Coordinates of C-alpha atoms in Angstrom, one line a residue:
X1 CA 0.0 0.1 0.0
X2 CA 2.7 2.4 0.8
X3 CA 4.6 1.4 -2.3
X4 CA 1.4 2.4 -4.2
X5 CA 1.1 5.9 -2.3
X6 CA 4.7 6.5 -3.1
X7 CA 4.3 5.8 -6.8
X8 CA 1.1 7.9 -7.1
X9 CA 3.2 10.9 -5.6
X10 CA 5.9 10.5 -7.9
X11 CA 3.6 10.4 -10.9
X12 CA 1.8 13.6 -9.3
X13 CA 5.1 15.3 -9.1
X14 CA 6.4 14.3 -12.6
X15 CA 3.0 15.5 -14.1
X16 CA 3.3 18.8 -12.4
X17 CA 6.8 19.1 -13.7
X18 CA 5.7 18.4 -17.4
X19 CA 2.8 20.8 -17.1
X20 CA 5.1 23.5 -15.9
X21 CA 7.6 22.9 -18.6
X22 CA 4.6 23.3 -21.3
X23 CA 4.4 27.2 -22.4
X24 CA 1.3 28.9 -21.5
X25 CA 0.5 29.4 -25.4
X26 CA -0.2 25.4 -25.5
X27 CA -3.1 26.2 -23.3
X28 CA -4.2 29.1 -25.1
X29 CA -7.6 29.5 -26.7
X30 CA -8.4 31.6 -30.0
X31 CA -10.6 33.9 -28.0
X32 CA -7.7 35.0 -25.8
X33 CA -5.9 36.8 -28.6
X34 CA -7.3 40.4 -29.4
X35 CA -5.3 40.6 -32.7
X36 CA -4.8 38.7 -35.8
X37 CA -1.6 39.3 -37.7
X38 CA -1.4 38.7 -41.5
X39 CA 1.7 39.0 -43.8
X40 CA 0.7 40.4 -47.1
X41 CA 3.1 40.8 -50.3
X42 CA 1.8 43.3 -53.0
X43 CA 3.1 42.3 -56.3
X44 CA 3.3 45.7 -58.2
X45 CA 2.8 45.2 -61.9
X46 CA 1.5 48.6 -62.6
X47 CA 2.7 50.7 -65.5
X48 CA 0.3 53.7 -65.2
X49 CA 1.3 54.4 -61.6
X50 CA 5.0 55.3 -60.3
X51 CA 6.3 53.2 -57.5
X52 CA 5.9 56.0 -55.0
X53 CA 2.2 56.3 -56.1
X54 CA 1.5 52.6 -55.5
X55 CA 3.4 52.8 -52.2
X56 CA 0.9 55.6 -51.1
X57 CA -2.0 53.8 -52.3
X58 CA -1.0 50.5 -50.6
X59 CA -0.4 52.2 -47.3
X60 CA -4.0 53.9 -47.4
X61 CA -5.5 50.6 -48.4
X62 CA -3.9 48.8 -45.5
X63 CA -4.9 51.5 -43.1
X64 CA -8.3 51.5 -44.1
X65 CA -8.6 47.8 -43.8
X66 CA -7.3 47.8 -40.3
X67 CA -9.6 50.7 -39.2
X68 CA -12.7 48.6 -40.5
X69 CA -11.8 45.4 -39.2
X70 CA -11.2 46.4 -35.6
X71 CA -13.6 43.8 -34.2
X72 CA -11.7 41.1 -32.1
X73 CA -9.5 39.6 -33.3
X74 CA -8.6 42.9 -34.9
X75 CA -6.8 43.0 -38.4
X76 CA -3.0 43.6 -38.0
X77 CA -1.3 43.8 -41.5
X78 CA 2.5 43.7 -42.2
X79 CA 3.3 44.0 -45.7
X80 CA 5.9 44.6 -48.4
X81 CA 5.7 45.5 -52.1
X82 CA 7.5 44.0 -54.9
X83 CA 7.9 45.1 -58.4
X84 CA 6.9 42.5 -60.9
X85 CA 6.1 43.3 -64.5
X86 CA 5.7 39.7 -65.9
X87 CA 4.6 36.2 -64.6
X88 CA 3.9 33.2 -66.6
X89 CA 4.4 34.9 -69.8
X90 CA 1.7 37.5 -69.2
X91 CA 2.2 41.3 -68.7
X92 CA 0.9 42.0 -65.3
X93 CA -0.2 45.4 -66.1
X94 CA -2.9 44.0 -68.3
X95 CA -4.7 41.0 -66.6
X96 CA -7.2 40.3 -69.5
X97 CA -8.6 36.7 -69.9
X98 CA -10.8 34.9 -72.3
X99 CA -12.7 33.4 -69.3
X100 CA -13.0 33.3 -65.4
X101 CA -11.5 29.9 -65.5
X102 CA -8.6 31.1 -67.3
X103 CA -8.2 33.9 -64.8
X104 CA -8.6 31.2 -61.8
X105 CA -6.1 29.0 -63.5
X106 CA -3.5 31.9 -63.8
X107 CA -3.9 33.0 -60.1
X108 CA -3.8 29.6 -58.9
X109 CA -0.6 28.8 -60.8
X110 CA 1.2 32.2 -59.9
X111 CA -0.6 34.2 -57.4
X112 CA -1.8 31.5 -54.9
X113 CA -1.4 32.4 -51.3
X114 CA 1.8 31.4 -49.8
X115 CA 2.3 28.6 -46.8
X116 CA 5.9 27.5 -46.3
X117 CA 4.6 26.1 -43.0
X118 CA 1.3 26.1 -41.0
X119 CA 2.4 29.4 -39.6
X120 CA 4.7 31.0 -42.0
X121 CA 3.7 32.1 -45.3
X122 CA 1.8 35.3 -46.9
X123 CA -1.2 36.5 -48.4
X124 CA -0.9 37.5 -52.1
X125 CA -2.3 40.8 -53.8
X126 CA -1.3 41.4 -57.4
X127 CA -1.8 45.2 -58.6
X128 CA -2.8 45.7 -62.2
X129 CA -3.7 48.5 -64.5
X130 CA -6.6 46.3 -66.1
X131 CA -8.5 43.4 -64.7
X132 CA -11.0 41.9 -67.3
X133 CA -12.6 38.8 -68.9
X134 CA -14.0 38.7 -72.4
X135 CA -16.5 35.8 -72.9
X136 CA -18.2 37.5 -75.9
X137 CA -18.4 40.7 -74.0
X138 CA -15.7 42.3 -72.1
X139 CA -16.3 42.7 -68.3
X140 CA -14.0 44.4 -66.0
X141 CA -13.5 44.8 -62.1
X142 CA -11.7 46.9 -59.7
X143 CA -10.8 43.9 -57.7
X144 CA -11.5 40.0 -57.3
X145 CA -11.2 37.9 -54.4
X146 CA -12.3 34.4 -53.2
X147 CA -15.1 33.5 -50.9
X148 CA -14.3 31.1 -48.1
X149 CA -15.9 27.6 -48.0
X150 CA -17.1 27.0 -44.5
X151 CA -17.6 23.3 -44.8
X152 CA -14.4 22.4 -46.8
X153 CA -11.9 24.8 -45.5
X154 CA -8.9 23.3 -47.5
X155 CA -10.7 24.0 -50.9
X156 CA -8.5 25.9 -53.4
X157 CA -8.0 29.6 -52.8
X158 CA -6.0 32.2 -54.4
X159 CA -4.9 35.8 -53.7
X160 CA -6.7 39.0 -54.5
X161 CA -6.3 41.0 -57.9
X162 CA -6.6 44.9 -57.6
X163 CA -6.5 47.6 -60.0
X164 CA -4.0 50.3 -59.3
X165 CA -6.4 53.2 -59.4
X166 CA -9.0 51.7 -57.0
X167 CA -10.5 53.9 -54.1
X168 CA -9.4 53.5 -50.5
X169 CA -12.1 51.1 -49.8
X170 CA -11.8 48.4 -52.5
X171 CA -9.1 46.4 -50.8
X172 CA -11.0 46.3 -47.7
X173 CA -14.1 45.3 -49.6
X174 CA -12.1 42.5 -51.3
X175 CA -10.7 41.4 -47.9
X176 CA -14.5 41.1 -46.7
X177 CA -15.0 38.5 -49.1
X178 CA -11.7 36.6 -47.8
X179 CA -13.5 37.2 -44.5
X180 CA -16.7 35.5 -45.4
X181 CA -18.8 38.7 -46.3
X182 CA -21.0 38.5 -49.4
X183 CA -22.5 41.5 -51.5
X184 CA -25.4 43.1 -49.8
X185 CA -27.6 42.2 -53.1
X186 CA -26.7 38.5 -52.4
X187 CA -28.5 36.2 -49.8
X188 CA -26.4 34.1 -47.3
X189 CA -26.9 30.3 -47.1
X190 CA -27.7 28.8 -43.8
X191 CA -29.4 30.1 -40.6
X192 CA -26.5 32.0 -38.8
X193 CA -25.6 35.4 -39.1
X194 CA -27.8 36.3 -42.0
X195 CA -26.5 39.6 -42.4
X196 CA -28.1 40.8 -45.5
X197 CA -31.6 40.4 -44.6
X198 CA -31.8 44.4 -43.6
X199 CA -31.1 45.0 -47.5
X200 CA -33.4 42.5 -49.0
X201 CA -31.1 41.2 -51.4
X202 CA -32.5 40.8 -55.1
X203 CA -29.3 40.1 -57.0
X204 CA -28.0 42.7 -59.7
X205 CA -28.6 45.4 -60.9
X206 CA -31.9 45.6 -59.0
X207 CA -30.1 45.1 -55.7
X208 CA -27.3 47.4 -56.0
X209 CA -27.1 50.5 -54.0
X210 CA -29.8 49.0 -51.5
X211 CA -27.8 50.2 -48.6
X212 CA -27.9 53.8 -49.9
X213 CA -30.4 56.0 -48.2
X214 CA -33.5 56.9 -50.1
X215 CA -33.3 59.7 -52.5
X216 CA -29.4 59.6 -52.6
X217 CA -28.8 57.0 -55.1
X218 CA -26.8 58.2 -58.4
X219 CA -27.7 56.5 -61.6
X220 CA -25.4 55.7 -64.8
X221 CA -26.0 56.6 -68.2
X222 CA -28.1 53.5 -68.5
X223 CA -30.3 54.6 -65.5
X224 CA -28.8 51.8 -63.4
X225 CA -27.6 52.5 -59.9
X226 CA -23.9 53.3 -59.7
X227 CA -23.1 55.3 -56.4
X228 CA -24.5 57.2 -53.5
X229 CA -24.4 60.7 -52.3
X230 CA -24.6 59.5 -48.8
X231 CA -23.2 56.8 -46.6
X232 CA -23.3 53.0 -47.9
X233 CA -22.5 49.6 -46.7
X234 CA -18.9 48.5 -47.7
X235 CA -20.2 45.2 -49.2
X236 CA -22.5 47.1 -51.6
X237 CA -21.7 47.6 -55.2
X238 CA -22.3 51.6 -54.6
X239 CA -19.4 53.8 -54.0
X240 CA -20.1 56.4 -51.4
X241 CA -19.4 59.8 -53.0
X242 CA -18.9 61.2 -49.6
X243 CA -16.2 58.7 -48.6
X244 CA -18.1 57.0 -45.9
X245 CA -18.5 53.2 -46.1
X246 CA -19.5 50.9 -43.0
X247 CA -20.0 47.3 -41.9
X248 CA -23.2 46.3 -39.9
X249 CA -22.7 44.6 -36.5
X250 CA -23.7 41.4 -38.0
X251 CA -21.0 41.7 -40.9
X252 CA -18.4 42.6 -38.3
X253 CA -19.1 39.5 -36.1
X254 CA -19.1 37.3 -39.4
X255 CA -15.9 38.6 -40.6
X256 CA -14.4 38.3 -37.0
X257 CA -15.5 34.7 -36.7
X258 CA -13.9 33.9 -40.2
X259 CA -10.5 35.7 -39.3
X260 CA -10.7 33.5 -35.9
X261 CA -10.9 30.5 -38.2
X262 CA -7.5 31.3 -39.9
X263 CA -6.0 31.3 -36.5
X264 CA -4.3 28.5 -34.7
X265 CA -5.0 27.8 -31.1
X266 CA -2.1 29.8 -30.1
X267 CA -3.3 32.9 -31.9
X268 CA -0.8 32.5 -35.1
X269 CA -2.1 32.8 -38.6
X270 CA -2.8 29.5 -40.1
X271 CA -1.5 30.0 -43.9
X272 CA -2.4 26.3 -44.7
X273 CA -6.2 27.4 -44.4
X274 CA -5.8 30.8 -46.0
X275 CA -4.0 28.6 -49.0
X276 CA -6.0 25.7 -49.3
X277 CA -4.8 22.5 -51.0
X278 CA -3.7 22.6 -54.9
X279 CA -5.3 20.1 -57.1
X280 CA -8.7 20.2 -55.4
X281 CA -11.8 21.4 -57.4
X282 CA -12.2 25.2 -57.9
X283 CA -15.4 24.7 -56.1
X284 CA -17.7 22.4 -54.2
X285 CA -20.8 24.4 -54.3
X286 CA -22.0 28.0 -55.7
X287 CA -20.9 29.8 -52.6
X288 CA -17.1 29.0 -53.5
X289 CA -17.7 31.1 -56.7
X290 CA -17.9 34.7 -57.4
X291 CA -21.2 36.7 -57.4
X292 CA -21.9 36.2 -61.2
X293 CA -20.8 32.4 -61.4
X294 CA -22.0 29.1 -60.1
X295 CA -20.3 25.8 -59.6
X296 CA -20.3 23.5 -62.5
X297 CA -19.9 20.0 -61.4
X298 CA -18.6 18.4 -64.4
X299 CA -20.2 16.1 -66.8
X300 CA -22.1 13.7 -64.9
X301 CA -20.1 14.8 -61.8
X302 CA -17.0 13.5 -63.5
X303 CA -14.3 16.0 -64.3
X304 CA -12.7 19.2 -62.6
X305 CA -15.5 21.4 -60.9
X306 CA -15.3 24.8 -62.3
X307 CA -16.6 28.3 -61.6
X308 CA -18.6 29.1 -64.7
X309 CA -20.9 32.4 -65.7
X310 CA -24.1 32.5 -64.9
X311 CA -26.4 31.7 -67.8
X312 CA -28.5 34.3 -69.6
X313 CA -32.5 34.1 -70.0
X314 CA -33.3 31.3 -72.7
X315 CA -30.0 29.2 -71.9
X316 CA -30.5 25.6 -70.8
X317 CA -30.4 25.0 -67.1
X318 CA -30.8 22.3 -64.7
X319 CA -31.4 24.6 -61.3
X320 CA -32.4 28.1 -60.5
X321 CA -28.9 29.1 -59.4
X322 CA -27.3 28.6 -62.8
X323 CA -29.2 31.5 -64.1
X324 CA -28.5 35.3 -64.1
X325 CA -32.2 35.7 -63.1
X326 CA -32.3 33.2 -60.6
X327 CA -35.2 31.4 -62.0
X328 CA -35.0 28.0 -64.1
X329 CA -38.3 26.5 -65.4
X330 CA -38.9 23.9 -67.8
X331 CA -35.0 23.6 -68.6
X332 CA -34.6 27.1 -69.5
X333 CA -33.5 30.3 -67.6
X334 CA -36.5 32.6 -67.5
X335 CA -37.4 36.0 -66.5
X336 CA -36.5 36.5 -62.6
X337 CA -39.3 36.3 -59.9
X338 CA -40.3 39.9 -58.7
X339 CA -40.9 38.5 -55.4
X340 CA -41.2 35.5 -53.3
X341 CA -43.2 37.0 -50.3
X342 CA -45.3 40.1 -49.9
X343 CA -42.8 41.7 -47.9
X344 CA -40.4 41.9 -51.1
X345 CA -43.1 44.1 -52.7
X346 CA -44.2 47.6 -51.7
X347 CA -46.6 48.7 -49.2
X348 CA -49.7 48.8 -51.5
X349 CA -48.5 45.6 -53.4
X350 CA -48.6 41.8 -52.9
X351 CA -46.8 38.9 -54.3
X352 CA -48.8 36.9 -56.8
X353 CA -47.3 33.3 -57.3
X354 CA -47.1 31.7 -60.6
X355 CA -49.7 29.2 -61.5
X356 CA -48.6 25.7 -60.2
X357 CA -44.9 26.9 -59.4
X358 CA -44.1 27.3 -63.0
X359 CA -45.2 30.9 -64.1
X360 CA -43.3 34.0 -62.8
X361 CA -44.1 35.3 -59.5
X362 CA -45.0 39.1 -59.9
X363 CA -45.7 41.9 -57.5
X364 CA -49.2 43.2 -58.3
X365 CA -50.7 46.5 -57.0
X366 CA -53.5 46.8 -54.6
X367 CA -56.0 49.7 -54.5
X368 CA -59.1 50.2 -52.3
X369 CA -62.4 49.5 -54.0
X370 CA -64.6 52.8 -54.4
X371 CA -68.2 53.9 -54.1
X372 CA -70.2 56.1 -56.5
X373 CA -70.5 59.8 -55.8
X374 CA -72.8 60.3 -52.8
X375 CA -72.5 56.7 -51.4
X376 CA -70.8 55.9 -48.0
X377 CA -68.3 52.8 -48.0
X378 CA -69.1 50.1 -45.5
X379 CA -66.5 47.7 -44.3
X380 CA -67.8 44.2 -43.3
X381 CA -66.4 40.9 -42.2
X382 CA -64.2 38.8 -44.6
X383 CA -67.3 36.5 -45.3
X384 CA -69.2 39.5 -46.5
X385 CA -68.0 41.9 -49.2
X386 CA -67.7 45.6 -48.3
X387 CA -70.6 47.4 -49.7
X388 CA -71.7 51.2 -50.5
X389 CA -74.5 52.6 -48.6
X390 CA -76.8 55.6 -48.8
X391 CA -79.8 57.1 -47.2
X392 CA -82.7 58.2 -49.4
X393 CA -86.1 59.7 -48.8
X394 CA -89.1 58.4 -50.6
X395 CA -92.6 60.0 -50.7
X396 CA -96.3 58.8 -51.4
X397 CA -99.6 60.5 -51.9
X398 CA -101.6 61.3 -49.1
X399 CA -105.1 59.2 -49.0
X400 CA -108.7 59.9 -47.6
X401 CA -109.4 58.3 -44.4
X402 CA -112.6 56.5 -45.9
X403 CA -114.7 53.8 -44.4
X404 CA -115.6 50.7 -46.3
X405 CA -119.1 52.1 -46.7
X406 CA -117.9 55.4 -48.1
X407 CA -117.7 55.7 -51.9
X408 CA -114.3 57.2 -53.1
X409 CA -116.3 59.1 -55.9
X410 CA -118.3 61.2 -53.2
X411 CA -114.9 62.4 -51.9
X412 CA -112.4 65.1 -53.2
X413 CA -108.8 66.1 -51.9
X414 CA -106.9 66.2 -49.8
X415 CA -107.4 69.7 -49.4
X416 CA -104.9 71.9 -47.6
X417 CA -105.9 73.6 -44.7
X418 CA -104.6 74.9 -41.3
X419 CA -103.5 71.8 -39.1
X420 CA -104.1 68.6 -41.0
X421 CA -105.2 68.3 -44.6
X422 CA -109.0 67.0 -45.0
X423 CA -111.2 65.3 -47.6
X424 CA -114.5 66.9 -48.6
X425 CA -117.8 65.1 -49.4
X426 CA -119.7 65.9 -52.3
X427 CA -122.9 64.8 -50.5
X428 CA -122.7 67.3 -47.7
X429 CA -121.1 64.9 -45.2
X430 CA -118.6 66.2 -42.6
X431 CA -115.1 66.3 -43.8
X432 CA -112.6 63.3 -43.1
X433 CA -109.0 63.3 -42.2
X434 CA -106.1 62.1 -44.3
X435 CA -103.4 59.1 -43.8
X436 CA -100.3 57.9 -45.3
X437 CA -99.9 54.7 -47.0
X438 CA -98.0 51.8 -45.3
X439 CA -94.7 52.9 -43.4
X440 CA -94.8 56.5 -44.5
X441 CA -94.9 59.2 -42.0
X442 CA -97.5 61.9 -42.3
X443 CA -95.9 65.4 -42.1
X444 CA -98.4 68.3 -41.4
X445 CA -97.0 71.3 -43.0
X446 CA -98.2 75.1 -43.3
X447 CA -99.2 74.1 -47.1
X448 CA -100.1 70.8 -48.3
X449 CA -99.2 67.9 -46.0
X450 CA -96.9 65.1 -47.3
X451 CA -96.0 61.5 -46.9
X452 CA -92.2 60.5 -46.4
X453 CA -90.0 57.8 -45.3
X454 CA -86.2 57.3 -45.2
X455 CA -84.6 54.0 -46.3
X456 CA -81.0 52.6 -46.5
X457 CA -80.0 51.5 -50.0
X458 CA -76.9 49.2 -51.0
X459 CA -75.0 48.6 -53.9
X460 CA -71.5 46.7 -54.5
X461 CA -68.0 48.5 -54.2
X462 CA -66.5 48.8 -57.4
X463 CA -62.9 47.8 -58.8
X464 CA -61.0 49.3 -61.6
X465 CA -62.1 47.3 -65.0
X466 CA -60.1 44.3 -65.3
X467 CA -58.9 44.1 -61.6
X468 CA -59.7 41.2 -59.3
X469 CA -61.7 41.9 -56.1
X470 CA -60.3 40.5 -52.9
X471 CA -62.5 40.0 -49.8
X472 CA -60.2 40.3 -46.4
X473 CA -60.3 41.5 -42.8
X474 CA -60.2 45.4 -42.7
X475 CA -61.0 47.0 -45.9
X476 CA -61.3 44.9 -49.0
X477 CA -58.8 45.5 -52.1
X478 CA -58.7 45.5 -55.8
X479 CA -55.7 43.3 -57.0
X480 CA -54.2 44.0 -60.4
X481 CA -54.4 40.9 -62.6

């Protein structure tokens, strides 16, 4: 027994010694670290800007990013700039490609993020004067970045490409994608941190500038939203002309969570996660691709998964997410639904669903039914249509108060007199009084008396010709067909 106790004491002392020999960092938790440090290499391929101008621009980009991403763990960037005119036989001042796949391959081959070990490496940014693809029509960007895959964090990733003349916020915007933020006009997948709900994302171009205060949107020559005379969200495609762009608390939290996912347990940067594994598919699902792309799974799921441009209306499709419009019906991309719920429409509109799920969902206007002039509108319960009412006064002729034995031809009148009118006998009998028929009221007047009664009339409320009538709680509505 003493031997066992003595051995236990020895084991306890050994354990205490070993635990004391382990550095405190080994016990650390990611939440213990207030900052996340990222090494960045900017490869300067610009010919339009001098080296000094590029240095000033990069400094302003980095300063802005550190200001915007202050939420714990706050972003702290160390960087260097390397002059590089050509790579892979391509002039870096002109990054023009025939397709997005060609761009992705070039970036994967030459400007991937670098991981020399798990905690050593750098994030890559290439600076160019032109960043475009031409798949039948030239399309250009100020910057391009990847969106992380929360389920498969080791999917293929690449560095950022930036134009040399972009504004102070563009680098920060592209980092937003790296940190898990989508454009404000795009919905998130999943249930957590649905940061774009306040902006009611509707895709492009309808959803652009949806963070701009009312009345401040500036439209381009094609009457599409392009910029804002007020404050805008950093992840909107809408430059603030007053230089004030922001993130919501939800976006700050989402970006901070993603930065933390790029950390090791001892607070260092995990460059393996930033780089991803070479040789894997470009995408596993649409979220791995850019805004105007979808993830093509290859032929019968065989082959390299690639991000491809969204399909235009009329092109063949197998699912709605392949279409620019977001709607695939009967194997073709169709015009986009205007709505999914009534909340997507204006205050005086509702969402009318397409027949049997195939037709287009449309916002239809609602107006109140009306009554003819002089009538009053009466609201009734949903089981009874609203109606129009009015009070009318009807009149009838006075009648003589004759007995059954009196012969009508022997009486004349009524005759007006002071007080009630009377009927007179042609045979010399005493005058008789007068009366009103049925429910009519006898009105004694200074002149001739009268018979009147008041009745309430009803008629149907009226809709605009061609509109549907809809009975509901409260006031009924007319619905545009």
